[in-house]
Amino acid sequence: MQIPNHIAFIMDGNGRWATSRLLPRNAGHSEGVKALKRVINGCMKYGVKVISLYAFSSENWKRPEKEVKELFRLLKTFFTRDLLHLCNKPFRVNYMGDIDALPSDVKEGMIKCMRDTADVEEYVVNIGINYGGRDEICRAVNKMISAGIDHVDEQTLSSYLDTAGLPDPDVIVRTAGEMRVSNFMLYQLAYSEFIFLDKYWPDMKEDDVNTIIEEYNTRHRKFGAL
Ligand code: FPP
């Protein structure tokens, strides 16, 4: 069995999970957090070293204020309470996205988690918040301009992305039957394998990681070679 180094998740279907049960959409997001814990534990059980999660896109601000507020409430609880009890293996927290625009209490919680876990090497949980792949590339280019860089190669650009130092995702998983990239890890996905699952994110179980890894093992990765 080949174990992917890095699996990235587009956690889709929280809203539909809730409305199909006649519950408010926000109930789907709360269940989504529980699923996220199961999936992280499943990944770590198999030795997946880097786990990326798309928690809030730069386009999600267009949602009703009540839903955005609830997502931030969940994020704040996640960073101040849940993360500490997530699993028995230590991991480092990394963020992708423009976090300066976030409510200050959420941002403070995130920065504290990042600092507290900065020395952990074995596992990384990389969370996209106020994240968009195009925005990430623009921010990287602007940082390079500010640093006075006048020639860019792939390695330089990679080192200015929010994922600097992390391997590219071997697998991108999207739940809820949608087959779109939705502005996620646009630069990093060049050779990722895509797996689309026909279940809503809150229905994800630890065992689904096994299904993902089995499917990954059926893929023949060529990276442009024969
Ligand atoms: C997509 O489902 C999901 C989101 C926009 C948010 C994902 C957030 C969580 C799982 C919880 C918070 C995350 C953390 C890291 C604590 P959707 O709402 O677009 O579902 P729909 O397509 O069925 O409407």
PDB file of C-alpha atoms and ligand atoms in Angstrom:
ATOM      1  CA  MET A   1       0.000   0.000   0.000  1.00  0.00           C
ATOM      2  CA  GLN A   2       1.289   3.434  -0.942  1.00  0.00           C
ATOM      3  CA  ILE A   3       0.297   5.955   1.706  1.00  0.00           C
ATOM      4  CA  PRO A   4      -0.149   9.489   0.352  1.00  0.00           C
ATOM      5  CA  ASN A   5       2.033  12.043   2.105  1.00  0.00           C
ATOM      6  CA  HIS A   6      -0.599  14.742   1.805  1.00  0.00           C
ATOM      7  CA  ILE A   7      -4.393  14.551   1.426  1.00  0.00           C
ATOM      8  CA  ALA A   8      -6.383  17.749   0.902  1.00  0.00           C
ATOM      9  CA  PHE A   9     -10.126  17.851   1.579  1.00  0.00           C
ATOM     10  CA  ILE A  10     -12.831  20.074   0.104  1.00  0.00           C
ATOM     11  CA  MET A  11     -15.430  19.521   2.823  1.00  0.00           C
ATOM     12  CA  ASP A  12     -18.648  19.934   0.842  1.00  0.00           C
ATOM     13  CA  GLY A  13     -22.265  19.127   1.642  1.00  0.00           C
ATOM     14  CA  ASN A  14     -22.731  20.418   5.202  1.00  0.00           C
ATOM     15  CA  GLY A  15     -25.748  22.495   4.162  1.00  0.00           C
ATOM     16  CA  ARG A  16     -27.387  19.686   2.188  1.00  0.00           C
ATOM     17  CA  TRP A  17     -26.779  17.213   5.024  1.00  0.00           C
ATOM     18  CA  ALA A  18     -28.721  19.539   7.332  1.00  0.00           C
ATOM     19  CA  THR A  19     -31.565  20.515   4.985  1.00  0.00           C
ATOM     20  CA  SER A  20     -32.155  16.873   4.050  1.00  0.00           C
ATOM     21  CA  ARG A  21     -32.892  16.347   7.771  1.00  0.00           C
ATOM     22  CA  LEU A  22     -35.026  19.507   8.015  1.00  0.00           C
ATOM     23  CA  LEU A  23     -32.341  21.094  10.194  1.00  0.00           C
ATOM     24  CA  PRO A  24     -30.881  24.589   9.840  1.00  0.00           C
ATOM     25  CA  ARG A  25     -27.737  24.715   7.652  1.00  0.00           C
ATOM     26  CA  ASN A  26     -25.606  25.592  10.653  1.00  0.00           C
ATOM     27  CA  ALA A  27     -26.385  22.179  12.182  1.00  0.00           C
ATOM     28  CA  GLY A  28     -24.543  20.754   9.169  1.00  0.00           C
ATOM     29  CA  HIS A  29     -21.465  22.821   9.955  1.00  0.00           C
ATOM     30  CA  SER A  30     -21.455  21.604  13.585  1.00  0.00           C
ATOM     31  CA  GLU A  31     -21.641  17.996  12.365  1.00  0.00           C
ATOM     32  CA  GLY A  32     -18.937  18.913   9.860  1.00  0.00           C
ATOM     33  CA  VAL A  33     -16.547  19.649  12.724  1.00  0.00           C
ATOM     34  CA  LYS A  34     -17.208  16.185  14.196  1.00  0.00           C
ATOM     35  CA  ALA A  35     -16.534  14.601  10.796  1.00  0.00           C
ATOM     36  CA  LEU A  36     -13.344  16.597  10.517  1.00  0.00           C
ATOM     37  CA  LYS A  37     -12.069  15.059  13.754  1.00  0.00           C
ATOM     38  CA  ARG A  38     -12.887  11.536  12.503  1.00  0.00           C
ATOM     39  CA  VAL A  39     -11.124  12.169   9.207  1.00  0.00           C
ATOM     40  CA  ILE A  40      -8.011  13.667  10.824  1.00  0.00           C
ATOM     41  CA  ASN A  41      -7.801  10.672  13.156  1.00  0.00           C
ATOM     42  CA  GLY A  42      -8.260   8.298  10.214  1.00  0.00           C
ATOM     43  CA  CYS A  43      -5.491  10.021   8.252  1.00  0.00           C
ATOM     44  CA  MET A  44      -3.096   9.866  11.189  1.00  0.00           C
ATOM     45  CA  LYS A  45      -3.914   6.200  11.770  1.00  0.00           C
ATOM     46  CA  TYR A  46      -2.651   5.488   8.242  1.00  0.00           C
ATOM     47  CA  GLY A  47       0.378   7.749   8.619  1.00  0.00           C
ATOM     48  CA  VAL A  48      -0.725  10.534   6.241  1.00  0.00           C
ATOM     49  CA  LYS A  49       1.672  13.296   7.270  1.00  0.00           C
ATOM     50  CA  VAL A  50      -0.082  16.406   5.919  1.00  0.00           C
ATOM     51  CA  ILE A  51      -3.839  17.021   5.955  1.00  0.00           C
ATOM     52  CA  SER A  52      -5.280  20.115   4.290  1.00  0.00           C
ATOM     53  CA  LEU A  53      -8.821  21.312   4.906  1.00  0.00           C
ATOM     54  CA  TYR A  54     -10.842  23.963   3.083  1.00  0.00           C
ATOM     55  CA  ALA A  55     -12.761  25.521   5.992  1.00  0.00           C
ATOM     56  CA  PHE A  56     -13.747  28.954   4.639  1.00  0.00           C
ATOM     57  CA  SER A  57     -13.116  30.251   1.141  1.00  0.00           C
ATOM     58  CA  SER A  58     -12.503  33.869   0.190  1.00  0.00           C
ATOM     59  CA  GLU A  59     -15.880  33.617  -1.598  1.00  0.00           C
ATOM     60  CA  ASN A  60     -17.800  32.280   1.454  1.00  0.00           C
ATOM     61  CA  TRP A  61     -18.293  35.880   2.710  1.00  0.00           C
ATOM     62  CA  LYS A  62     -21.158  36.013   0.200  1.00  0.00           C
ATOM     63  CA  ARG A  63     -23.214  33.684   2.444  1.00  0.00           C
ATOM     64  CA  PRO A  64     -25.883  35.069   4.804  1.00  0.00           C
ATOM     65  CA  GLU A  65     -24.381  36.900   7.794  1.00  0.00           C
ATOM     66  CA  LYS A  66     -25.883  34.383  10.233  1.00  0.00           C
ATOM     67  CA  GLU A  67     -24.097  31.475   8.536  1.00  0.00           C
ATOM     68  CA  VAL A  68     -20.771  33.338   8.329  1.00  0.00           C
ATOM     69  CA  LYS A  69     -21.044  34.229  12.036  1.00  0.00           C
ATOM     70  CA  GLU A  70     -21.742  30.597  12.974  1.00  0.00           C
ATOM     71  CA  LEU A  71     -18.798  29.374  10.899  1.00  0.00           C
ATOM     72  CA  PHE A  72     -16.524  31.797  12.739  1.00  0.00           C
ATOM     73  CA  ARG A  73     -17.971  30.731  16.080  1.00  0.00           C
ATOM     74  CA  LEU A  74     -17.161  27.106  15.202  1.00  0.00           C
ATOM     75  CA  LEU A  75     -13.696  28.076  14.033  1.00  0.00           C
ATOM     76  CA  LYS A  76     -13.002  29.966  17.242  1.00  0.00           C
ATOM     77  CA  THR A  77     -14.139  27.003  19.389  1.00  0.00           C
ATOM     78  CA  PHE A  78     -12.122  24.716  17.163  1.00  0.00           C
ATOM     79  CA  PHE A  79      -8.924  26.675  17.703  1.00  0.00           C
ATOM     80  CA  THR A  80      -9.383  27.459  21.378  1.00  0.00           C
ATOM     81  CA  ARG A  81     -10.790  24.095  22.548  1.00  0.00           C
ATOM     82  CA  ASP A  82     -11.267  21.264  20.009  1.00  0.00           C
ATOM     83  CA  LEU A  83      -7.810  21.244  18.483  1.00  0.00           C
ATOM     84  CA  LEU A  84      -6.174  20.364  21.786  1.00  0.00           C
ATOM     85  CA  HIS A  85      -8.274  17.206  22.151  1.00  0.00           C
ATOM     86  CA  LEU A  86      -8.439  16.226  18.506  1.00  0.00           C
ATOM     87  CA  CYS A  87      -6.228  13.160  18.552  1.00  0.00           C
ATOM     88  CA  ASN A  88      -3.468  11.621  20.588  1.00  0.00           C
ATOM     89  CA  LYS A  89      -0.748  12.453  18.088  1.00  0.00           C
ATOM     90  CA  PRO A  90       0.904  15.866  18.140  1.00  0.00           C
ATOM     91  CA  PHE A  91       0.646  17.933  14.958  1.00  0.00           C
ATOM     92  CA  ARG A  92       1.638  21.331  13.704  1.00  0.00           C
ATOM     93  CA  VAL A  93      -1.040  23.777  12.596  1.00  0.00           C
ATOM     94  CA  ASN A  94      -0.528  25.782   9.420  1.00  0.00           C
ATOM     95  CA  TYR A  95      -2.905  28.197   7.681  1.00  0.00           C
ATOM     96  CA  MET A  96      -3.596  29.104   4.111  1.00  0.00           C
ATOM     97  CA  GLY A  97      -5.453  32.308   3.355  1.00  0.00           C
ATOM     98  CA  ASP A  98      -5.590  35.988   4.095  1.00  0.00           C
ATOM     99  CA  ILE A  99      -6.072  35.759   7.853  1.00  0.00           C
ATOM    100  CA  ASP A 100      -5.706  39.512   8.460  1.00  0.00           C
ATOM    101  CA  ALA A 101      -9.331  40.026   7.380  1.00  0.00           C
ATOM    102  CA  LEU A 102     -10.695  37.631  10.027  1.00  0.00           C
ATOM    103  CA  PRO A 103     -12.410  38.679  13.283  1.00  0.00           C
ATOM    104  CA  SER A 104      -9.645  39.411  15.793  1.00  0.00           C
ATOM    105  CA  ASP A 105     -10.702  36.730  18.340  1.00  0.00           C
ATOM    106  CA  VAL A 106     -10.622  34.015  15.653  1.00  0.00           C
ATOM    107  CA  LYS A 107      -7.283  35.259  14.370  1.00  0.00           C
ATOM    108  CA  GLU A 108      -5.759  35.345  17.856  1.00  0.00           C
ATOM    109  CA  GLY A 109      -6.856  31.752  18.533  1.00  0.00           C
ATOM    110  CA  MET A 110      -5.361  30.658  15.230  1.00  0.00           C
ATOM    111  CA  ILE A 111      -2.044  32.385  15.835  1.00  0.00           C
ATOM    112  CA  LYS A 112      -1.802  30.886  19.318  1.00  0.00           C
ATOM    113  CA  CYS A 113      -2.369  27.358  17.908  1.00  0.00           C
ATOM    114  CA  MET A 114       0.257  27.955  15.269  1.00  0.00           C
ATOM    115  CA  ARG A 115       2.811  29.192  17.813  1.00  0.00           C
ATOM    116  CA  ASP A 116       2.052  26.428  20.338  1.00  0.00           C
ATOM    117  CA  THR A 117       2.567  23.705  17.728  1.00  0.00           C
ATOM    118  CA  ALA A 118       5.406  25.299  15.744  1.00  0.00           C
ATOM    119  CA  ASP A 119       8.009  22.731  16.810  1.00  0.00           C
ATOM    120  CA  VAL A 120       6.059  19.606  15.876  1.00  0.00           C
ATOM    121  CA  GLU A 121       7.497  17.962  12.785  1.00  0.00           C
ATOM    122  CA  GLU A 122       5.716  14.685  12.181  1.00  0.00           C
ATOM    123  CA  TYR A 123       2.153  15.711  11.247  1.00  0.00           C
ATOM    124  CA  VAL A 124       0.726  18.935   9.827  1.00  0.00           C
ATOM    125  CA  VAL A 125      -2.907  20.051   9.754  1.00  0.00           C
ATOM    126  CA  ASN A 126      -3.113  22.830   7.173  1.00  0.00           C
ATOM    127  CA  ILE A 127      -6.330  24.831   7.236  1.00  0.00           C
ATOM    128  CA  GLY A 128      -7.634  27.135   4.523  1.00  0.00           C
ATOM    129  CA  ILE A 129      -9.511  30.092   6.012  1.00  0.00           C
ATOM    130  CA  ASN A 130     -10.449  33.113   3.936  1.00  0.00           C
ATOM    131  CA  TYR A 131      -8.540  31.147   1.345  1.00  0.00           C
ATOM    132  CA  GLY A 132      -8.615  31.324  -2.437  1.00  0.00           C
ATOM    133  CA  GLY A 133      -5.983  29.821  -4.714  1.00  0.00           C
ATOM    134  CA  ARG A 134      -5.853  32.855  -7.019  1.00  0.00           C
ATOM    135  CA  ASP A 135      -5.600  35.212  -4.053  1.00  0.00           C
ATOM    136  CA  GLU A 136      -2.757  33.083  -2.613  1.00  0.00           C
ATOM    137  CA  ILE A 137      -0.808  33.363  -5.888  1.00  0.00           C
ATOM    138  CA  CYS A 138      -1.383  37.159  -6.049  1.00  0.00           C
ATOM    139  CA  ARG A 139      -0.254  37.570  -2.420  1.00  0.00           C
ATOM    140  CA  ALA A 140       2.850  35.481  -3.158  1.00  0.00           C
ATOM    141  CA  VAL A 141       3.681  37.632  -6.218  1.00  0.00           C
ATOM    142  CA  ASN A 142       3.256  40.833  -4.200  1.00  0.00           C
ATOM    143  CA  LYS A 143       5.522  39.475  -1.449  1.00  0.00           C
ATOM    144  CA  MET A 144       8.157  38.664  -4.071  1.00  0.00           C
ATOM    145  CA  ILE A 145       7.911  42.173  -5.529  1.00  0.00           C
ATOM    146  CA  SER A 146       8.337  43.647  -2.037  1.00  0.00           C
ATOM    147  CA  ALA A 147      11.372  41.414  -1.505  1.00  0.00           C
ATOM    148  CA  GLY A 148      12.899  42.839  -4.707  1.00  0.00           C
ATOM    149  CA  ILE A 149      12.874  39.505  -6.565  1.00  0.00           C
ATOM    150  CA  ASP A 150      13.119  40.114 -10.319  1.00  0.00           C
ATOM    151  CA  HIS A 151      13.246  36.550 -11.605  1.00  0.00           C
ATOM    152  CA  VAL A 152      10.861  33.818 -10.506  1.00  0.00           C
ATOM    153  CA  ASP A 153      11.152  30.082 -10.934  1.00  0.00           C
ATOM    154  CA  GLU A 154       8.768  27.407  -9.646  1.00  0.00           C
ATOM    155  CA  GLN A 155      10.763  26.822  -6.486  1.00  0.00           C
ATOM    156  CA  THR A 156      10.801  30.533  -5.603  1.00  0.00           C
ATOM    157  CA  LEU A 157       7.065  30.925  -6.161  1.00  0.00           C
ATOM    158  CA  SER A 158       6.356  27.786  -4.072  1.00  0.00           C
ATOM    159  CA  SER A 159       8.391  29.224  -1.225  1.00  0.00           C
ATOM    160  CA  TYR A 160       6.152  32.343  -1.119  1.00  0.00           C
ATOM    161  CA  LEU A 161       2.864  30.422  -1.104  1.00  0.00           C
ATOM    162  CA  ASP A 162       0.995  29.758   2.149  1.00  0.00           C
ATOM    163  CA  THR A 163       2.102  26.108   1.854  1.00  0.00           C
ATOM    164  CA  ALA A 164       5.834  26.945   1.800  1.00  0.00           C
ATOM    165  CA  GLY A 165       7.785  23.916   3.011  1.00  0.00           C
ATOM    166  CA  LEU A 166       4.844  21.496   2.643  1.00  0.00           C
ATOM    167  CA  PRO A 167       4.664  18.830  -0.073  1.00  0.00           C
ATOM    168  CA  ASP A 168       2.009  19.265  -2.785  1.00  0.00           C
ATOM    169  CA  PRO A 169      -1.180  17.263  -2.162  1.00  0.00           C
ATOM    170  CA  ASP A 170      -1.007  13.728  -3.561  1.00  0.00           C
ATOM    171  CA  VAL A 171      -4.776  13.514  -3.367  1.00  0.00           C
ATOM    172  CA  ILE A 172      -7.586  16.052  -3.377  1.00  0.00           C
ATOM    173  CA  VAL A 173     -10.861  14.690  -2.028  1.00  0.00           C
ATOM    174  CA  ARG A 174     -14.158  16.476  -2.552  1.00  0.00           C
ATOM    175  CA  THR A 175     -17.335  15.219  -0.930  1.00  0.00           C
ATOM    176  CA  ALA A 176     -21.025  15.671  -1.802  1.00  0.00           C
ATOM    177  CA  GLY A 177     -20.714  14.547  -5.423  1.00  0.00           C
ATOM    178  CA  GLU A 178     -19.492  17.891  -6.766  1.00  0.00           C
ATOM    179  CA  MET A 179     -16.647  17.745  -9.291  1.00  0.00           C
ATOM    180  CA  ARG A 180     -15.178  21.224  -9.051  1.00  0.00           C
ATOM    181  CA  VAL A 181     -11.935  22.700  -7.734  1.00  0.00           C
ATOM    182  CA  SER A 182     -13.543  25.911  -6.379  1.00  0.00           C
ATOM    183  CA  ASN A 183     -10.317  27.944  -6.250  1.00  0.00           C
ATOM    184  CA  PHE A 184      -8.569  25.407  -3.971  1.00  0.00           C
ATOM    185  CA  MET A 185      -4.770  24.947  -4.006  1.00  0.00           C
ATOM    186  CA  LEU A 186      -4.585  25.939  -7.680  1.00  0.00           C
ATOM    187  CA  TYR A 187      -0.798  26.011  -7.863  1.00  0.00           C
ATOM    188  CA  GLN A 188      -0.205  22.951  -5.685  1.00  0.00           C
ATOM    189  CA  LEU A 189      -2.670  20.604  -7.426  1.00  0.00           C
ATOM    190  CA  ALA A 190      -0.628  20.249 -10.645  1.00  0.00           C
ATOM    191  CA  TYR A 191      -0.163  16.478 -10.202  1.00  0.00           C
ATOM    192  CA  SER A 192      -2.748  15.680  -7.542  1.00  0.00           C
ATOM    193  CA  GLU A 193      -5.092  12.740  -7.940  1.00  0.00           C
ATOM    194  CA  PHE A 194      -8.768  13.687  -7.579  1.00  0.00           C
ATOM    195  CA  ILE A 195     -11.214  11.570  -5.623  1.00  0.00           C
ATOM    196  CA  PHE A 196     -14.875  12.578  -5.561  1.00  0.00           C
ATOM    197  CA  LEU A 197     -17.020  10.972  -2.885  1.00  0.00           C
ATOM    198  CA  ASP A 198     -20.756  10.751  -3.206  1.00  0.00           C
ATOM    199  CA  LYS A 199     -21.505  11.503   0.449  1.00  0.00           C
ATOM    200  CA  TYR A 200     -21.996  14.684   2.414  1.00  0.00           C
ATOM    201  CA  TRP A 201     -19.044  15.822   4.543  1.00  0.00           C
ATOM    202  CA  PRO A 202     -20.840  15.250   7.918  1.00  0.00           C
ATOM    203  CA  ASP A 203     -21.280  11.581   6.903  1.00  0.00           C
ATOM    204  CA  MET A 204     -17.520  11.045   6.652  1.00  0.00           C
ATOM    205  CA  LYS A 205     -16.146   8.327   8.954  1.00  0.00           C
ATOM    206  CA  GLU A 206     -12.632   7.298   9.916  1.00  0.00           C
ATOM    207  CA  ASP A 207     -12.998   4.307   7.566  1.00  0.00           C
ATOM    208  CA  ASP A 208     -13.506   6.552   4.545  1.00  0.00           C
ATOM    209  CA  VAL A 209      -9.791   7.293   4.732  1.00  0.00           C
ATOM    210  CA  ASN A 210      -9.231   3.614   4.004  1.00  0.00           C
ATOM    211  CA  THR A 211     -11.464   3.883   0.897  1.00  0.00           C
ATOM    212  CA  ILE A 212      -9.506   6.965  -0.229  1.00  0.00           C
ATOM    213  CA  ILE A 213      -6.161   5.222   0.194  1.00  0.00           C
ATOM    214  CA  GLU A 214      -7.386   2.107  -1.642  1.00  0.00           C
ATOM    215  CA  GLU A 215      -8.607   4.262  -4.538  1.00  0.00           C
ATOM    216  CA  TYR A 216      -5.289   6.157  -4.541  1.00  0.00           C
ATOM    217  CA  ASN A 217      -3.495   2.831  -4.883  1.00  0.00           C
ATOM    218  CA  THR A 218      -5.391   2.080  -8.116  1.00  0.00           C
ATOM    219  CA  ARG A 219      -4.017   5.265  -9.723  1.00  0.00           C
ATOM    220  CA  HIS A 220      -0.896   5.169 -11.880  1.00  0.00           C
ATOM    221  CA  ARG A 221       0.955   8.421 -11.314  1.00  0.00           C
ATOM    222  CA  LYS A 222       3.258   9.423 -14.149  1.00  0.00           C
ATOM    223  CA  PHE A 223       4.094  13.097 -13.479  1.00  0.00           C
ATOM    224  CA  GLY A 224       4.292  13.662 -17.225  1.00  0.00           C
ATOM    225  CA  ALA A 225       6.652  10.727 -17.821  1.00  0.00           C
ATOM    226  CA  LEU A 226       5.706   7.323 -19.306  1.00  0.00           C
TER     227      LEU A 226
HETATM  228  C1  FPP B   1     -19.206  23.345   2.471  1.00  0.00           C
HETATM  229  O1  FPP B   1     -20.509  22.859   2.658  1.00  0.00           O
HETATM  230  C2  FPP B   1     -18.595  23.585   3.750  1.00  0.00           C
HETATM  231  C3  FPP B   1     -18.152  24.809   4.201  1.00  0.00           C
HETATM  232  C4  FPP B   1     -18.271  26.044   3.407  1.00  0.00           C
HETATM  233  C5  FPP B   1     -17.547  24.972   5.515  1.00  0.00           C
HETATM  234  C6  FPP B   1     -16.747  23.809   6.021  1.00  0.00           C
HETATM  235  C7  FPP B   1     -16.649  23.993   7.475  1.00  0.00           C
HETATM  236  C8  FPP B   1     -16.638  23.036   8.403  1.00  0.00           C
HETATM  237  C9  FPP B   1     -16.561  21.580   8.129  1.00  0.00           C
HETATM  238  C10 FPP B   1     -16.720  23.399   9.848  1.00  0.00           C
HETATM  239  C11 FPP B   1     -15.748  24.410  10.319  1.00  0.00           C
HETATM  240  C12 FPP B   1     -14.350  24.068  10.030  1.00  0.00           C
HETATM  241  C13 FPP B   1     -13.355  24.002  10.953  1.00  0.00           C
HETATM  242  C14 FPP B   1     -11.929  23.811  10.524  1.00  0.00           C
HETATM  243  C15 FPP B   1     -13.638  24.096  12.384  1.00  0.00           C
HETATM  244  P1  FPP B   1     -21.713  23.757   2.143  1.00  0.00           P
HETATM  245  O2  FPP B   1     -22.161  24.619   3.249  1.00  0.00           O
HETATM  246  O3  FPP B   1     -21.294  24.480   0.903  1.00  0.00           O
HETATM  247  O4  FPP B   1     -22.764  22.648   1.821  1.00  0.00           O
HETATM  248  P2  FPP B   1     -23.839  22.661   0.646  1.00  0.00           P
HETATM  249  O5  FPP B   1     -23.082  22.695  -0.648  1.00  0.00           O
HETATM  250  O6  FPP B   1     -24.557  21.381   0.856  1.00  0.00           O
HETATM  251  O7  FPP B   1     -24.695  23.877   0.856  1.00  0.00           O
END
